[in-house]
Coordinates of C-alpha atoms and ligand atoms in Angstrom, one line a residue:
X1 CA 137.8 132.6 54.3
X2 CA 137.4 132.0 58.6
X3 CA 137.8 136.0 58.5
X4 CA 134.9 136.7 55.9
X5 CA 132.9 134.2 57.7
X6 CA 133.0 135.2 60.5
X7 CA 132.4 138.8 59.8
X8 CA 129.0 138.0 57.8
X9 CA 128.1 135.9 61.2
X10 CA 128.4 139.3 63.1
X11 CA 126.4 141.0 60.5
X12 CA 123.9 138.7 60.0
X13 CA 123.4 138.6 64.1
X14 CA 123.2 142.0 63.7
X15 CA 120.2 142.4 61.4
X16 CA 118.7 139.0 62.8
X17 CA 118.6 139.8 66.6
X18 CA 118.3 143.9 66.7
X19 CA 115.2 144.1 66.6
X20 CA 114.2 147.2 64.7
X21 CA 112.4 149.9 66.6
X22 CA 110.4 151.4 63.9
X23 CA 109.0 147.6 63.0
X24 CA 108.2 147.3 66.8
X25 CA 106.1 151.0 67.2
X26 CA 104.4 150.1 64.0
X27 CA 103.2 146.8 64.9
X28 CA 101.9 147.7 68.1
X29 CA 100.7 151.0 66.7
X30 CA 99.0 148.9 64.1
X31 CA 97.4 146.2 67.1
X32 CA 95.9 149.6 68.7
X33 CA 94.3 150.5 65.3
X34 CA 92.7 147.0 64.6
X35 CA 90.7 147.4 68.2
X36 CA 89.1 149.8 66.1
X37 CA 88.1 147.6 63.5
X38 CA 84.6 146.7 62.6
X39 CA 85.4 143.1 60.8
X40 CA 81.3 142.5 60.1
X41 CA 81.7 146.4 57.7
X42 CA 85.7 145.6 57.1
X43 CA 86.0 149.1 58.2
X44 CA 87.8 151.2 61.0
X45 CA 85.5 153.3 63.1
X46 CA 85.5 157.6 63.1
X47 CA 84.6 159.6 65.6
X48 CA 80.4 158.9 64.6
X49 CA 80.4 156.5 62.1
X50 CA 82.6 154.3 60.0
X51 CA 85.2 155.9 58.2
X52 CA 84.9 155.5 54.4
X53 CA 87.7 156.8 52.2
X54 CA 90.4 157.0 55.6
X55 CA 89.2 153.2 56.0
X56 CA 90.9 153.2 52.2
X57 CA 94.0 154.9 54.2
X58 CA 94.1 152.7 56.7
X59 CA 94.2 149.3 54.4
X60 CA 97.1 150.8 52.1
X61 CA 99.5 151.0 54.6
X62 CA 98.3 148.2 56.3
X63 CA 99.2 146.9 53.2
X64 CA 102.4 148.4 53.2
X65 CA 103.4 147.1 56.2
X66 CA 102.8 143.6 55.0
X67 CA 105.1 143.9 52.1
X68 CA 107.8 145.5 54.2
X69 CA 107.7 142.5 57.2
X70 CA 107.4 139.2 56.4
X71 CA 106.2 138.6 59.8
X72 CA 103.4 141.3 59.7
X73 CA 102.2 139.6 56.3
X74 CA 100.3 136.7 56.6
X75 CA 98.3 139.2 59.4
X76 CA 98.0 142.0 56.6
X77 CA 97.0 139.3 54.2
X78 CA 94.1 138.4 56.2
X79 CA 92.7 142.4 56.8
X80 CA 92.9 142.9 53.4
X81 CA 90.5 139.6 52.4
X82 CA 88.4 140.8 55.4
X83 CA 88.2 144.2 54.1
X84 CA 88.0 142.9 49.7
X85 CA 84.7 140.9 50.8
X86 CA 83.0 143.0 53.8
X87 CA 83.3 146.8 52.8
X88 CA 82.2 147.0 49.1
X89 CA 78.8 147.7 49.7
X90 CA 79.5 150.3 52.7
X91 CA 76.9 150.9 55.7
X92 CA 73.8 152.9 55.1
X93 CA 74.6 155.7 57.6
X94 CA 77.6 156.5 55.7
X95 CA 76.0 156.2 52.2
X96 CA 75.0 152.9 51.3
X97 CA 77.6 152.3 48.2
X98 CA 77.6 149.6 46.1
X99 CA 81.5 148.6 44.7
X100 CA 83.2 151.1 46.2
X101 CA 81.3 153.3 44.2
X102 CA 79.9 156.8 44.9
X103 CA 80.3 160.3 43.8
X104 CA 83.3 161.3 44.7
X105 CA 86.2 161.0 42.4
X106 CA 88.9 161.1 45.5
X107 CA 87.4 158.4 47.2
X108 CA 87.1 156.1 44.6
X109 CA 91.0 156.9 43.6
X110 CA 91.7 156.4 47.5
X111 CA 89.8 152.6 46.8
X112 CA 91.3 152.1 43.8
X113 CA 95.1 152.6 45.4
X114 CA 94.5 150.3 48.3
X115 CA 93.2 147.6 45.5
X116 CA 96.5 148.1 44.1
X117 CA 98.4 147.9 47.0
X118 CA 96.6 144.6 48.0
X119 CA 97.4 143.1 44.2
X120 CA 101.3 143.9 45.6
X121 CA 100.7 142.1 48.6
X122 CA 98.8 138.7 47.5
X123 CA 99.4 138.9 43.8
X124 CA 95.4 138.1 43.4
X125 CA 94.3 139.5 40.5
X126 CA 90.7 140.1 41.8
X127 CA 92.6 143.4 43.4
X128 CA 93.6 144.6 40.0
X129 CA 90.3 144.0 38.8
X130 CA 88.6 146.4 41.2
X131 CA 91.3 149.0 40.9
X132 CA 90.6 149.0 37.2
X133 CA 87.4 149.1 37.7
X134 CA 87.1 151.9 40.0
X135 CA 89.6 153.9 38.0
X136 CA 87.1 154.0 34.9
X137 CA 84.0 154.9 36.7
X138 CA 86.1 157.9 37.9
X139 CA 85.9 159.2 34.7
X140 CA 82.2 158.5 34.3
X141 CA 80.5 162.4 33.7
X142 CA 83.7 164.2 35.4
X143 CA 85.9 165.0 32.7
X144 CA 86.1 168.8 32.6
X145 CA 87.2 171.7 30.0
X146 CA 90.2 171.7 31.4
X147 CA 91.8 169.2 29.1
X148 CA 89.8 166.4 30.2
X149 CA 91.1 167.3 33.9
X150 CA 88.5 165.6 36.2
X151 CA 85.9 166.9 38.9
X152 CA 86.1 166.4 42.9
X153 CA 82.3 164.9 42.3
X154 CA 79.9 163.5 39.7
X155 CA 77.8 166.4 38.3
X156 CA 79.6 169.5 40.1
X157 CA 82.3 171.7 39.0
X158 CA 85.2 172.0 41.7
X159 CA 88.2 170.4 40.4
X160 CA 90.2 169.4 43.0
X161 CA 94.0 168.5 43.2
X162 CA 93.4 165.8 45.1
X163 CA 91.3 163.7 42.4
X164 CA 94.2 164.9 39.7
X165 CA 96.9 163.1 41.5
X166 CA 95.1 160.3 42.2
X167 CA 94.0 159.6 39.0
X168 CA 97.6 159.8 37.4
X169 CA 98.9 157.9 40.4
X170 CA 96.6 155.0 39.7
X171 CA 97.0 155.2 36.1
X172 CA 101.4 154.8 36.8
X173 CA 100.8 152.5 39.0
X174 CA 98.4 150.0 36.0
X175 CA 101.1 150.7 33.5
X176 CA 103.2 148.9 35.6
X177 CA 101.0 146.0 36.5
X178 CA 99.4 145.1 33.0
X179 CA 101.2 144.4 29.7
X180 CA 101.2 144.7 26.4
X181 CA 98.9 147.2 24.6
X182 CA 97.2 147.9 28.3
X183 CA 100.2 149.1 29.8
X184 CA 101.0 151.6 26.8
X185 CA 97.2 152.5 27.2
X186 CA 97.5 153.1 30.4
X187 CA 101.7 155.1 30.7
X188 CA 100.1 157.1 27.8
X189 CA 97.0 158.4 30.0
X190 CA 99.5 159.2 33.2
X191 CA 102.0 161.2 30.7
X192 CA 99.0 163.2 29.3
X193 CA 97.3 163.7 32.8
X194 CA 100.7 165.1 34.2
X195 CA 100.9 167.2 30.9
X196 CA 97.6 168.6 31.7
X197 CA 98.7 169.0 35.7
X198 CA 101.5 170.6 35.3
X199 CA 100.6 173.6 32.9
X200 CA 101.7 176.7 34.1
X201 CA 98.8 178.5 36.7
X202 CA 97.7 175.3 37.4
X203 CA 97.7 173.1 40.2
X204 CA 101.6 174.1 41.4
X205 CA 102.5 177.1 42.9
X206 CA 105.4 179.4 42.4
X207 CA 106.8 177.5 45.6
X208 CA 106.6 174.4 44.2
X209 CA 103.7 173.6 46.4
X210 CA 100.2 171.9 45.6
X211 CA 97.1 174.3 46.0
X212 CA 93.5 172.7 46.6
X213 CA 92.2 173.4 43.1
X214 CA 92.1 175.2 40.1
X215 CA 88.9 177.3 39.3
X216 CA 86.3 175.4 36.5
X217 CA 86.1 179.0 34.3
X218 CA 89.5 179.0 33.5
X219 CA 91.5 176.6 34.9
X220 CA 93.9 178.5 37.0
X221 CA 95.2 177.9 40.5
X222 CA 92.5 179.0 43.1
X223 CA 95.2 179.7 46.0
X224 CA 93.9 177.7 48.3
X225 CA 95.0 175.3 50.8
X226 CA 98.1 173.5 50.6
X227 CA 97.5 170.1 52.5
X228 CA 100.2 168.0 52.6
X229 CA 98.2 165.4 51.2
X230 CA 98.1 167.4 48.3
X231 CA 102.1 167.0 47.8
X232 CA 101.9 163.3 48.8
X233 CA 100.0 161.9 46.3
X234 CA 101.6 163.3 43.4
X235 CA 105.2 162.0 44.8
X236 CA 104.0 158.1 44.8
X237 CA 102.4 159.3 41.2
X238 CA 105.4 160.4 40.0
X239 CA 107.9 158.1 40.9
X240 CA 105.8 155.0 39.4
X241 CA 105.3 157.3 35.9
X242 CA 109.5 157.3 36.0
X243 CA 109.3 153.8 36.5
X244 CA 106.6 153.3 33.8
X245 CA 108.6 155.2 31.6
X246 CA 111.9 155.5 32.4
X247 CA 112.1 159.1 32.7
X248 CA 114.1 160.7 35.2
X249 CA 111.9 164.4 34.7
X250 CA 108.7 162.8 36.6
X251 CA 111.2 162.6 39.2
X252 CA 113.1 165.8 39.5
X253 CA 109.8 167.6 39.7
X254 CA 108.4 165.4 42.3
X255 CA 111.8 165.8 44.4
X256 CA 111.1 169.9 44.3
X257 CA 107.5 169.5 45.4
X258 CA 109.4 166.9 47.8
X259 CA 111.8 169.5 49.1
X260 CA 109.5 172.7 49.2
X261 CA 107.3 170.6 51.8
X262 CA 109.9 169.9 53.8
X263 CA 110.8 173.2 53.9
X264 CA 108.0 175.2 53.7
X265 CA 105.1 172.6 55.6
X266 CA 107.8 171.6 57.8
X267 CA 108.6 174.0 61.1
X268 CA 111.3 172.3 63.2
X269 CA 111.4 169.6 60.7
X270 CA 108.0 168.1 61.7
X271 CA 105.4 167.4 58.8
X272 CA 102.5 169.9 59.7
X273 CA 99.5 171.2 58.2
X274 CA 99.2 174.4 57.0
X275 CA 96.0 175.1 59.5
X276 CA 96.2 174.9 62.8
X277 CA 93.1 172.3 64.4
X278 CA 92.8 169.5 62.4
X279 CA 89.7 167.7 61.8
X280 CA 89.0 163.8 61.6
X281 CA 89.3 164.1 57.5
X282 CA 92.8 166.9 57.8
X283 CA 94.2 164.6 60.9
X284 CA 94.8 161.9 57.8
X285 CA 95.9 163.8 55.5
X286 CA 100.0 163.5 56.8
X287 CA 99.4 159.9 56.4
X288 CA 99.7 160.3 52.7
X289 CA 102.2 162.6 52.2
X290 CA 104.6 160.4 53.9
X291 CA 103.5 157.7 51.9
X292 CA 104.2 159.0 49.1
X293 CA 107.8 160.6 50.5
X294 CA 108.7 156.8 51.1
X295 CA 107.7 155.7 47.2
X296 CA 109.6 158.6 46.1
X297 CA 112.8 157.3 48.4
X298 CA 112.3 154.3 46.8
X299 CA 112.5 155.5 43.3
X300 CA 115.2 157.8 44.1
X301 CA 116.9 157.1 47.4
X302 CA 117.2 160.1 49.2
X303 CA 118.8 160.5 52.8
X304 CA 117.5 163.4 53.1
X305 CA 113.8 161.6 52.8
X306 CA 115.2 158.6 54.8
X307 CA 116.7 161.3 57.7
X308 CA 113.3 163.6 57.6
X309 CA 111.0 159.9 57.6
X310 CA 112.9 159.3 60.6
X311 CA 112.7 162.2 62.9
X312 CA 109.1 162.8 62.1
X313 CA 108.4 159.0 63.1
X314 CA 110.4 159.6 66.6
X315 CA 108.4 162.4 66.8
X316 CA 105.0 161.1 65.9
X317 CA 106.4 158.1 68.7
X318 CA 107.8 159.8 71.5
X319 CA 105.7 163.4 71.5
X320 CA 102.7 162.8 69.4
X321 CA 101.0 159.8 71.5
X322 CA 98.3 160.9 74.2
X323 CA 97.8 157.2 75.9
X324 CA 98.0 154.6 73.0
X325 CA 96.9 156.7 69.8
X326 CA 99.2 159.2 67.8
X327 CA 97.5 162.6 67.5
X328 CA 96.9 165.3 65.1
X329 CA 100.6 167.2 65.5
X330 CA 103.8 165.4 65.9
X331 CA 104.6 167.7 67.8
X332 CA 102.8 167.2 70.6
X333 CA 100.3 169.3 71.1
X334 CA 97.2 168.2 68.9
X335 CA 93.9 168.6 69.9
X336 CA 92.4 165.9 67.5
X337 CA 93.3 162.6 68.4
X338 CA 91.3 159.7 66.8
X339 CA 91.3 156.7 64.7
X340 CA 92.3 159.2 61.6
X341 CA 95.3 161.3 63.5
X342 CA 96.4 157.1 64.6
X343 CA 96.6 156.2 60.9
X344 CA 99.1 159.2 59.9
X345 CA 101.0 158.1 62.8
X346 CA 101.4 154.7 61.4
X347 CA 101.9 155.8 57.9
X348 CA 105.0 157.6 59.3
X349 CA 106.5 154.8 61.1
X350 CA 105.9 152.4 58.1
X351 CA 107.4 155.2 56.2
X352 CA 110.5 155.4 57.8
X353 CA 110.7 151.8 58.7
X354 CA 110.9 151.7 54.4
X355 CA 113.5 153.9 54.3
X356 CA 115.5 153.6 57.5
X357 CA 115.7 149.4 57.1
X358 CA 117.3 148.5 60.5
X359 CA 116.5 151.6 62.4
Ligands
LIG1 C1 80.1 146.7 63.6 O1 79.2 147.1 62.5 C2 77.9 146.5 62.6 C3 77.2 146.9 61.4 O2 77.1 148.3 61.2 C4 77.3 147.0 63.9 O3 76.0 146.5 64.0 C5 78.1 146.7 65.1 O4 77.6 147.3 66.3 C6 79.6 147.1 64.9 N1 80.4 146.6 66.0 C7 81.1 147.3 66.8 C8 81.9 146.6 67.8 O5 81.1 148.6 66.7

């Protein structure tokens, strides 16, 4: 009895007076982002004007971080009030929205993720409420012939990826927030949007990679771009469909998308776009993926994920910083280093700080 005490003294000393390194960069990574916080808009400046759907970005793993600390929470608690009542109805130089509400199907999915993630936090329903809303207005005049896949904008034909992924991911995620007839409603539309997804030519690649798009005439693949944003959304997607349905397929294919990006969008084991200089928008993009690779982890532990979540954050940490802000390449040596390339820096210490507990 002395001998078990003792030991779970020494353990508990352990996890109570290491302090973990990944919580401490992410904090203070997360103290540099907030001086670049508007609180009268509730949103996080750009390089010209407020940033809209990264501002989206930013509060979900704000968010994240406040369900992961307990000390960070009463801190992520108060940003994500700040950001409920002051951003709804964003600025007029950067659209004048009213709800979160415009015509882009991605943004509002990017809206309607950080609602959810805010419901996780506080347990408010007001956050569900606004995720649902902003969930059906994405369907408003953007379903397509492709199955009822939707459109990257309100009256316009490209149908992106990016919308795609989002939509099932938010739909998952409902089905397991609601009950009753809602959450069948809502596992039902996820299981048919993947269904539609995943058809062969579509969206996924013979790599197991994400393309941008599938062309409105026919609804094949279009070839192009594989952002890694684009295999990070479907992960988180995925691994809250298993969840919602206790199916382990949703998760085997969202580990091979999982392992070809690793692989393929990952020279030397850093996470890196598959285009060279990175713009404010493609500078957030890693942010997600690694996001997503966490939510996966957490479905399916993985130390693999856990190892690769790691190294990138020591990377992002030790060779990606010019002065306090995290840049575009992990690397070292981006050449876009803003308020956006900061966020996917944070992402992927709160990423690894989920998988890596301790660390
Ligand atoms: C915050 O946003 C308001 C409204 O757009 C603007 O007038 C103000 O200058 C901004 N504050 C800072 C510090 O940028």
């Amino acid at each position: 009895m002395k001998l078990h005490c003792f030991l779970f003294a020494v353990s508990c000393l352990f996890t109570e007076h290491v302090i973990a390194q990944l919580e401490r960069n992410a904090q203070s990574a997360i103290d540099t982002m907030q001086q670049r916080y508007n609180s009268s808009t509730g949103l996080w400046r750009g390089v010209e004007n407020p940033l809209w759907w990264e501002s989206a970005n930013i509060l979900t793993t704000i968010t994240k971080f406040g369900i992961h600390d307990p000390y960070f929470r009463p801190t992520a608690v108060q940003i994500v009030q700040n950001t409920f009542d002051k951003s709804r109805n964003a600025p007029k130089e950067i659209g004048g929205y009213t709800n979160w509400k415009n015509k882009f199907t991605d943004d509002m999915g990017w809206w309607s993720l950080a609602w959810i993630a805010s419901y996780d936090l506080t347990a408010d329903p007001k956050y569900l409420s606004a995720a649902i809303d902003l969930f059906n207005d994405m369907q408003m005049d953007t379903t397509t012939k492709c199955d009822g896949l939707i459109k990257w904008q309100k009256g316009e034909g490209y149908i992106t990826a990016i919308s795609n992924e989002l939509f099932l991911s938010i739909a998952a995620h409902l089905a397991n927030r609601v009950s009753g007839d809602q959450k069948a409603l809502y596992r039902a539309r996820a299981e048919k949007q993947w269904q539609d997804f995943n058809k062969p030519n579509r969206f996924i690649n013979g790599e197991k990679l994400i393309n941008d798009a599938i062309h409105a005439t026919d609804c094949t693949n279009n070839r192009d771009t594989t952002w890694t944003y684009n295999q990070g959304v479907i992960l988180g997607g995925l691994a809250e469909l298993a969840r919602a349905t206790q199916k382990t397929q949703y998760t085997d294919r969202a580990n091979e998308i999982a392992v070809s990006t690793l692989t393929r969008l990952s020279p030397g084991g850093i996470l890196t776009e598959p285009v060279q200089n990175l713009d404010q928008q493609g500078a957030q993009f890693k942010g997600a993926f690694v996001r997503g690779l966490a939510a996966l982890n957490a479905q399916v532990p993985n130390p693999r994920y856990a190892s690769f979540l790691k190294t990138n954050a020591d990377a992002a940490w030790n060779r990606g910083r010019k002065g306090e802000l995290i840049g575009s390449r992990w690397q070292g040596d981006g050449n876009f280093v803003h308020t956006t390339s900061h966020a996917s820096g944070i992402d992927v210490l709160v990423a690894a700080a989920q998988a890596n507990p301790n660390a």
